[in-house]
XYZ file of C-alpha atoms in Angstrom:
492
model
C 19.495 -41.819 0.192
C 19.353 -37.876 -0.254
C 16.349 -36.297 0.592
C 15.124 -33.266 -1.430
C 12.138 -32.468 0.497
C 13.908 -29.066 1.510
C 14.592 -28.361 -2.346
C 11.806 -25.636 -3.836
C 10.456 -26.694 -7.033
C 11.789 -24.973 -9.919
C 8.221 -23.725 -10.497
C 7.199 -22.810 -6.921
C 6.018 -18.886 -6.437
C 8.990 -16.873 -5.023
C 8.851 -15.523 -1.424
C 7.559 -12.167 -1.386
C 6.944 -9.370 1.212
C 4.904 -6.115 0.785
C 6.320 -2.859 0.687
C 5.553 0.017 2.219
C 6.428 3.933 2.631
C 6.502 6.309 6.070
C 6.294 9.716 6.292
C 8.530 11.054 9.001
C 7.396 14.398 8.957
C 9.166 16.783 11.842
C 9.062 20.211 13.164
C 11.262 22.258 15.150
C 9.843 23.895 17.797
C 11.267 25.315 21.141
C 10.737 22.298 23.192
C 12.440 20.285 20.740
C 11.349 18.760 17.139
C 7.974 16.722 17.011
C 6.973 14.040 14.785
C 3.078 13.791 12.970
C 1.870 11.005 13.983
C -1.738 9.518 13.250
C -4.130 7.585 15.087
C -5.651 4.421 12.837
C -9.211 3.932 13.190
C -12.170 1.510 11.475
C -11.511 -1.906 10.439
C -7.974 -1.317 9.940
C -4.494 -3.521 11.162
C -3.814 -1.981 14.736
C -6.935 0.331 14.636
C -7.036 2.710 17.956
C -2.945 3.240 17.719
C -0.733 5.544 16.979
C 0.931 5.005 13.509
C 3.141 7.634 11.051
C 0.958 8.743 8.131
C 2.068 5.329 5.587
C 0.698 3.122 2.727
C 1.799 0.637 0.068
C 3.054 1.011 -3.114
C 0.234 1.047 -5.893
C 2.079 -1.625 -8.153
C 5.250 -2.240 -10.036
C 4.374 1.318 -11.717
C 5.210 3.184 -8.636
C 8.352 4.198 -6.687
C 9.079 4.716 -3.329
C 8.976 8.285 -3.490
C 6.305 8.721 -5.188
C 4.375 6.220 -3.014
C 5.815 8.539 -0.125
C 4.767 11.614 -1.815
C 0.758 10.524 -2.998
C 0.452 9.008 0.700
C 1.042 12.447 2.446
C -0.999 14.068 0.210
C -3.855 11.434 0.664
C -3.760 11.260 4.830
C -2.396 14.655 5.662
C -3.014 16.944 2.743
C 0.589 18.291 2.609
C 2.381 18.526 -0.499
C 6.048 17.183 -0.537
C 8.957 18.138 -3.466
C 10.475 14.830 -4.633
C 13.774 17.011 -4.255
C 13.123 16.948 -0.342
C 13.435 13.341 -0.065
C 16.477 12.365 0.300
C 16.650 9.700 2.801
C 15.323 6.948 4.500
C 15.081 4.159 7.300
C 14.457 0.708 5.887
C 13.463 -1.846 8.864
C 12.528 -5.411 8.140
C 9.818 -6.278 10.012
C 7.819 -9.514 11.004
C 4.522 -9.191 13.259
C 3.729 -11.449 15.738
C 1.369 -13.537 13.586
C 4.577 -14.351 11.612
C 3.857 -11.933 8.654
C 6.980 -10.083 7.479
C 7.207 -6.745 5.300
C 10.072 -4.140 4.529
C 9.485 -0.778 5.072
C 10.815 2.635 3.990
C 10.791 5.347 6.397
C 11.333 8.969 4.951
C 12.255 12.040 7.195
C 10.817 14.786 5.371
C 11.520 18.256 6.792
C 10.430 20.888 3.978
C 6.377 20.099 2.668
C 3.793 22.630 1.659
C 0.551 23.227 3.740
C -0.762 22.044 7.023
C -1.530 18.229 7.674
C -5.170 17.239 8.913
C -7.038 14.632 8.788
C -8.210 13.661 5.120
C -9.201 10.294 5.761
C -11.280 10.734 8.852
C -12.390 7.173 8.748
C -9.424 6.024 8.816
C -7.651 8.314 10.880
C -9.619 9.683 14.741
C -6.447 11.902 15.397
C -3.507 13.544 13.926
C -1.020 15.087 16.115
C 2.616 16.659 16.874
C 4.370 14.416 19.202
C 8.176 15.362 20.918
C 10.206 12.647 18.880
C 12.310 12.246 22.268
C 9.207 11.690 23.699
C 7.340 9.037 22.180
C 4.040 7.867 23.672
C 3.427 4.194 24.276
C 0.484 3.429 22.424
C 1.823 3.090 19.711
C 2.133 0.328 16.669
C 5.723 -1.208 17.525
C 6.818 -1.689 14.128
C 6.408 2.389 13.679
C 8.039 2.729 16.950
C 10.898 0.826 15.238
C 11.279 2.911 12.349
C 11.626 6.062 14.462
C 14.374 4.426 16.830
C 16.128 3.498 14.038
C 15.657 7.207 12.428
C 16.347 8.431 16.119
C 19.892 6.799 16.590
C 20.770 7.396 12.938
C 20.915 3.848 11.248
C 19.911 3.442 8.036
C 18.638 -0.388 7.959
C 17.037 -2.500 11.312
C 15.243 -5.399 11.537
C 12.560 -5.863 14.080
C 11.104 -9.252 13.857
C 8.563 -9.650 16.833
C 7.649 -12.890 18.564
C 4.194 -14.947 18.929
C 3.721 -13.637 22.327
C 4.463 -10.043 21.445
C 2.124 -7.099 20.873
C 1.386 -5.107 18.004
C 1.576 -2.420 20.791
C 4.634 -1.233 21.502
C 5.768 -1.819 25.387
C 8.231 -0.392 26.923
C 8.674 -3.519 29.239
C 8.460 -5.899 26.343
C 11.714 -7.448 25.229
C 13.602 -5.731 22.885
C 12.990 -6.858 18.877
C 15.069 -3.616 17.352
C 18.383 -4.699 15.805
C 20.264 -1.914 14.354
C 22.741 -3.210 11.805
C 26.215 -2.038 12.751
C 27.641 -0.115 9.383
C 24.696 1.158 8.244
C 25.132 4.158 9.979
C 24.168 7.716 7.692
C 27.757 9.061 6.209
C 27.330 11.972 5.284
C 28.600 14.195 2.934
C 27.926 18.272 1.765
C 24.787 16.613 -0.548
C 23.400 14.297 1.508
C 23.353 16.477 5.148
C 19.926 17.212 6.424
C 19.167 20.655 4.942
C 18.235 22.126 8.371
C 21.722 21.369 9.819
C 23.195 22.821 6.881
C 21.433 25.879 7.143
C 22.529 26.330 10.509
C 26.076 25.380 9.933
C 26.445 28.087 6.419
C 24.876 30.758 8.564
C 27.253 30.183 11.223
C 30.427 29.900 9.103
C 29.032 30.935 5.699
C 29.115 28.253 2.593
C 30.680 25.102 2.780
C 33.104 23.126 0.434
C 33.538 20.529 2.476
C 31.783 17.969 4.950
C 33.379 14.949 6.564
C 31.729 12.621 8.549
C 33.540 11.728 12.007
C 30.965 10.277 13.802
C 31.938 7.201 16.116
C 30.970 3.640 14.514
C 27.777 3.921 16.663
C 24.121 4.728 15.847
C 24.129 7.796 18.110
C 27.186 9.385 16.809
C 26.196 12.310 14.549
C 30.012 14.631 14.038
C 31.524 16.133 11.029
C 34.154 18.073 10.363
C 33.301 21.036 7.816
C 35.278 23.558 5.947
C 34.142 26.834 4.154
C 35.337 27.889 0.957
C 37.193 30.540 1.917
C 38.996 28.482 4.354
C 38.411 27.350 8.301
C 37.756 24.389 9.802
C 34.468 23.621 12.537
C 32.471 20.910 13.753
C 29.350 20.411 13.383
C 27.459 17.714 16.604
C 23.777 17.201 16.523
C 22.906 15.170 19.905
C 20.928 12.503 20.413
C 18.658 14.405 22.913
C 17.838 17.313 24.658
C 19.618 16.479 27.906
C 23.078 15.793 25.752
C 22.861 19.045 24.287
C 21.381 21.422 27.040
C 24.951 19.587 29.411
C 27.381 20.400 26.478
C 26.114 23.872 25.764
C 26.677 24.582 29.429
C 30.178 23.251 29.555
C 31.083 24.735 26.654
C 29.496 28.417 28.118
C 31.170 27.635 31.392
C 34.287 26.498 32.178
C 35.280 25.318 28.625
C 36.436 28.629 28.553
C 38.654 28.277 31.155
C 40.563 26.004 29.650
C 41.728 28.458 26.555
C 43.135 26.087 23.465
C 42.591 23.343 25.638
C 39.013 23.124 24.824
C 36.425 23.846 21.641
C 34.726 27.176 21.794
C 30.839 27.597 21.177
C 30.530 28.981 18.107
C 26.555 28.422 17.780
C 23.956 25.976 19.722
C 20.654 25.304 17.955
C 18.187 23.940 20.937
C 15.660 23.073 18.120
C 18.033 20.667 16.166
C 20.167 19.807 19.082
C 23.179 20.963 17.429
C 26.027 22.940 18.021
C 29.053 24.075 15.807
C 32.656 24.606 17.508
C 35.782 25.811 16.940
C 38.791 22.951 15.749
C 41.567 21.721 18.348
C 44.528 20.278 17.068
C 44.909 16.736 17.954
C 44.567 13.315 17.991
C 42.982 10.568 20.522
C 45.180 9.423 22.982
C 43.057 5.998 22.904
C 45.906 3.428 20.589
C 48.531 6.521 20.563
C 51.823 4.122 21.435
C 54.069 5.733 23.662
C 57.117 4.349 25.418
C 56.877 4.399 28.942
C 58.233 8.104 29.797
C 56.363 9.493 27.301
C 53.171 8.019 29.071
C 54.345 9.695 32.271
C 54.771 12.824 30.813
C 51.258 12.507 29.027
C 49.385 11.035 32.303
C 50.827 13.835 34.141
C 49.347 16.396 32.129
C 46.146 14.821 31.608
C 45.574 14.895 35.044
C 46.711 18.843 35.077
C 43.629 19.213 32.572
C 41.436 17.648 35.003
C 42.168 19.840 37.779
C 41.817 22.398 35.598
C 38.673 21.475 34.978
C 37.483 20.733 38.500
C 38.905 24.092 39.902
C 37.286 26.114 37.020
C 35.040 26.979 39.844
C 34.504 26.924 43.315
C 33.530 23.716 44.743
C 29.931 23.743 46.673
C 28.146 20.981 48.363
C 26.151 18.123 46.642
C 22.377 18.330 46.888
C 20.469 16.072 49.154
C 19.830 12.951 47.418
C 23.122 13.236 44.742
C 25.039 10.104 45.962
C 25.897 7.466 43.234
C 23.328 6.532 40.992
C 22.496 3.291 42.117
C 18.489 3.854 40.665
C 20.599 2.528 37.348
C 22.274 -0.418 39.038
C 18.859 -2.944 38.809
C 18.305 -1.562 35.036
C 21.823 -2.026 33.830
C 22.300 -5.432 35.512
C 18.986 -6.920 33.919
C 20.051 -5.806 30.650
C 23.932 -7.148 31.246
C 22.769 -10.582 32.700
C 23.487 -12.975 29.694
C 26.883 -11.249 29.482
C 28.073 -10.515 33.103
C 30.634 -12.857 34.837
C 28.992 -14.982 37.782
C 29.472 -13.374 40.888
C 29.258 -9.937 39.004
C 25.974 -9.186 39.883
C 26.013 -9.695 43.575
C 29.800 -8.024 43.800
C 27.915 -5.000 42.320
C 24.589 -5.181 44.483
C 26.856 -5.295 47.508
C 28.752 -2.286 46.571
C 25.124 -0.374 46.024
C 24.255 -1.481 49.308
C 27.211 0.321 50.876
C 26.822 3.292 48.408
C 23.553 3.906 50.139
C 25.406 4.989 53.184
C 27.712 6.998 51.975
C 27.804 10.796 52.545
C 27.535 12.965 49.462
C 30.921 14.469 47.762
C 31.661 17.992 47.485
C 30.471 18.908 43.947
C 32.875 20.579 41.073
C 32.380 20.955 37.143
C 33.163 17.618 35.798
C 33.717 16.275 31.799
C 31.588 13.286 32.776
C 33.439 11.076 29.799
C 36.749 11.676 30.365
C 38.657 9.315 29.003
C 41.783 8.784 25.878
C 38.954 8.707 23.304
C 37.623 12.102 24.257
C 41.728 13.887 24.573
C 43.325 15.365 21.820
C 47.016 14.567 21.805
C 49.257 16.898 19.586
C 53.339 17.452 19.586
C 55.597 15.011 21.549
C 55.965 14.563 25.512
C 59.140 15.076 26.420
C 59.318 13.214 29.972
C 59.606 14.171 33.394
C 56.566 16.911 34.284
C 56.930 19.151 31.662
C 54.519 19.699 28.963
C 56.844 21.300 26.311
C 56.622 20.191 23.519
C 53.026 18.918 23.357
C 49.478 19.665 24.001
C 46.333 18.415 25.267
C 43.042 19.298 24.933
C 38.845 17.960 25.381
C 36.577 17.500 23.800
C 33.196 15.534 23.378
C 31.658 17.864 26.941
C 27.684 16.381 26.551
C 28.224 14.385 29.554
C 29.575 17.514 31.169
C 27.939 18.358 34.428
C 28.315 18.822 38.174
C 29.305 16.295 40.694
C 32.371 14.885 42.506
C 35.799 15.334 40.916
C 36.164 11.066 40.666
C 33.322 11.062 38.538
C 36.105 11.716 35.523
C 38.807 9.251 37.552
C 35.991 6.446 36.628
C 36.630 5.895 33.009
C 40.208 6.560 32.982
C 40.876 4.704 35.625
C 41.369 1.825 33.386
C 44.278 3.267 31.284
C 46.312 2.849 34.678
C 45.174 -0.616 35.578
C 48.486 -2.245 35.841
C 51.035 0.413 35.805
C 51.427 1.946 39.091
C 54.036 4.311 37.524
C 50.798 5.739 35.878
C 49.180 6.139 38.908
C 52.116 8.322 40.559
C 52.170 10.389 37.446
C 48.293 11.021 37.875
C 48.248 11.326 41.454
C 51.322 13.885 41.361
C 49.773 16.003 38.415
C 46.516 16.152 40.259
C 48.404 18.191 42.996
C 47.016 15.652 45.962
C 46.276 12.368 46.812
C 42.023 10.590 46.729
C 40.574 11.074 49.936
C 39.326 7.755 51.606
C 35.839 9.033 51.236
C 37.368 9.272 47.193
C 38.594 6.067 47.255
C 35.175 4.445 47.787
C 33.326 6.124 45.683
C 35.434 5.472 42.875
C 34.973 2.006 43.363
C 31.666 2.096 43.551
C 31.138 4.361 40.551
C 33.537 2.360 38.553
C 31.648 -1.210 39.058
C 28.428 0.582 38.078
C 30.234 2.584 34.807
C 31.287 -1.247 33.874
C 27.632 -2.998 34.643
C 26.634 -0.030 32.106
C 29.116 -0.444 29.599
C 28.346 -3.982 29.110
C 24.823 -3.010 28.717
C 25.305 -0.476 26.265
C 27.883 -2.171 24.602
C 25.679 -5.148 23.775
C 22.797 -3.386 22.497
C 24.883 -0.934 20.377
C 27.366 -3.708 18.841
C 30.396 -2.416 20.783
C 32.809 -4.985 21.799
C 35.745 -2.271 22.856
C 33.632 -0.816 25.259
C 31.413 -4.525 26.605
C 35.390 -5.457 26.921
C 35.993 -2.255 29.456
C 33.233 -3.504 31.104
C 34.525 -6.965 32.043
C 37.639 -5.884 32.597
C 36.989 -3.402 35.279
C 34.337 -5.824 36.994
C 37.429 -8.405 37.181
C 39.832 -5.607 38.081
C 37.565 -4.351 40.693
C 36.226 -8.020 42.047
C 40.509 -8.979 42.254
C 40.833 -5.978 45.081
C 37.490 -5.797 46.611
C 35.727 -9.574 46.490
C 34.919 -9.253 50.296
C 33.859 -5.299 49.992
C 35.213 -3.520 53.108
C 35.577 0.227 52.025
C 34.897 2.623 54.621
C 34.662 6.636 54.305
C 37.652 8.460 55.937
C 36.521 10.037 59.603
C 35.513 13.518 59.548
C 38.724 15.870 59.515
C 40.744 13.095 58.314
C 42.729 14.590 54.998
């Protein structure tokens, strides 16, 4: 016998959700750009929180936009052109009382007049809040919308649990999915108008726009060309600390480097954007070389990162600059479900001998220096010589002091394997790790993978969870029983 209990009647009421509209409204300012946000207040949903200035639609009459457009003028006063909408954040949402609704979230940048408060009994506060700098009391489902707006996806769902809060809590587990692929592609009509204002009156109009961000959330890149010819890029960074590290490597010893590096055309500290120069190339990362090719190209990429490291003098660390083990708890609760067993304590043990160690000498660093971020152009010809090819950096918003493994860490895994590629680095390098080196790269590199497999997960990356777990196995194979020791002072 079929049952057809789970069979809706033909005349059953469809499932339906509300609607509703969020105004993103931003500034730029000097300390970065700040978000209006509203605090709800009477006998409201979430009343006493902090919510973005939002409503329903009115009925099957009214559009988004124009529900986006009569809501800002109703809460805030400001007056919005339909013609400066022009995209949005959906995020499909369920509370914890099991109640779901879609939502439209619209970044408006360009509005007429000043918001206040219109409906004061509704509303005890309006304010400018740093959008890198959320507060906590917040509604959760608005917190969503922003993250989602923050790391540049276009749709999310966020469907909360009974015992969740309408608050959002930093502590609380995370809800936030950001759908991999719906990441904002832009092209010359659809780029924020405030980075395209920058970008023309850097390099004057543009014809062209191509967007080269990474498949991630974060990744905001494109490749522009002006009409009269010449080719830039264009990188707005996912926070201040990103940009303020690759505006000073780019001021610093990018420079150094000549064609091997972008030049700093123009930084923006308000958008977090900066436009540099083109440098010919490819990524090394799935470049297939026979074997003496790979030689050739190891050798010189380790030639680049002495370059790099003796841009400047080196100096000694600051008191308290060791490895940053702080991380190591963080990373390995959000890695648990995925890490190996043994994994965990392998990596604790390694922090516990990290805490002993003496700092490194410090020297300017990449800090992401792997075959993603090197540009390959020409052919290696073998041997040591670079002649007929060329490498160069980019990607420098990791850039910043510390010791010279720091940018051994990641690339350390192209080598895993192939102890001919380990010569070729170590002889292009001009000197062999000291022992002091040594352990510190394997410290750094077990808490690089515990990361990776965090940030992987959350940010749908299998290449890089995959790095992870290889370098945990890699590392676990030489050092189950850890026994590294720092070389004795004078020892070279």
């Amino acid at each position: 016998m079929t049952s057809t209990a789970a069979i809706p009647s033909p005349t059953a009421p469809r499932y339906e959700v509300p609607i509703d509209v969020h105004l993103i409204l931003l500034r730029s300012t000097p300390a970065g750009r700040e978000v209006l946000l509203s605090r709800r207040a009477g006998d409201v949903y979430a009343t006493g929180l902090l919510h973005l200035p939002s409503g329903h639609l009115d009925g099957p009459h009214e559009d988004l936009v124009t529900a986006l457009i009569r809501e800002a003028d109703e809460e805030t006063g400001v007056r919005i052109d339909p013609k400066d909408v022009w995209d949005a954040v959906v995020v499909h949402h369920r509370n914890p009382q099991g109640r779901a609704r879609i939502g439209a979230f619209f970044p408006v940048t360009r509005y007429a007049g000043t918001p206040y408060r219109r409906e004061r009994g509704l509303c005890s506060q309006m304010d400018w809040f740093l959008l890198d700098a959320l507060p906590t009391d917040m509604v959760a489902y608005c917190w969503a919308g922003l993250e989602a707006y923050r790391a540049g996806c276009r749709l999310a769902l966020h469907f909360q649990e009974p015992e969740d809060t309408i608050v959002y809590r930093p502590d609380a587990p995370g809800r936030l999915r950001l759908l991999p692929g719906t990441e904002a592609r832009s092209g010359v009509l659809a780029l924020d108008p405030e980075l395209r204002a920058f970008a023309e009156q850097t390099v004057g109009s543009l014809a062209e726009i191509t967007d080269t961000s990474r498949p991630r959330a974060t990744s905001r890149v494109w490749r522009v060309k002006g009409v009269t010819g010449g080719t830039w890029y264009l990188k707005q960074h996912q926070n201040d600390r990103f940009h303020q590290r690759e505006v000073r490597g780019l001021r610093t010893w990018a420079p150094v480097l000549g064609a091997a590096a972008p030049r700093l055309l123009a930084a923006d500290e308000a958008l977090r954007a900066v436009i540099t120069t083109a440098v010919p190339g490819r990524p090394l990362h799935g470049h297939v070389l026979d074997p003496e090719q790979e030689r050739a190209c190891f050798h010189q990429i380790v030639a680049l990162a002495r370059r790099i490291h003796q841009s400047f003098p080196a100096r000694p660390a600051p008191n308290g600059s060791g490895p940053a083990v702080h991380k190591a708890d963080r990373h390995l609760a959000a890695a648990r479900q995925q890490l190996a067993a043994g994994d965990a304590e392998f990596v604790r043990a390694l922090v516990r001998q990290a805490e002993r160690l003496d700092p490194l000498p410090w020297v300017e660093t990449h800090g992401d220096f792997q075959l993603r971020n090197i540009l390959f152009s020409g052919q290696p010809t073998g041997g040591r010589g670079d002649a007929g090819s060329h490498l160069a950096v980019i990607d420098l918003e990791r850039s910043e002091p510390g010791p010279a493994v720091r940018d051994l860490v990641r690339l350390s895994d192209a080598w895993n394997g192939r102890a001919d590629l380990y010569e070729a680095f170590m002889a292009g390098y001009g000197r062999p790790l000291t022992g002091a080196e040594e352990t510190r790269l394997v410290i750094d590199s077990a808490l690089d993978a515990v990361s990776a497999v965090a940030f992987g997960t959350a940010h749908c990356d299998p290449e890089l969870v995959e790095r992870g777990h290889r370098t945990l196995a890699r590392l676990r194979a030489e050092h189950e029983t850890p026994r590294l020791t720092q070389e004795e002072p004078g020892e070279h």
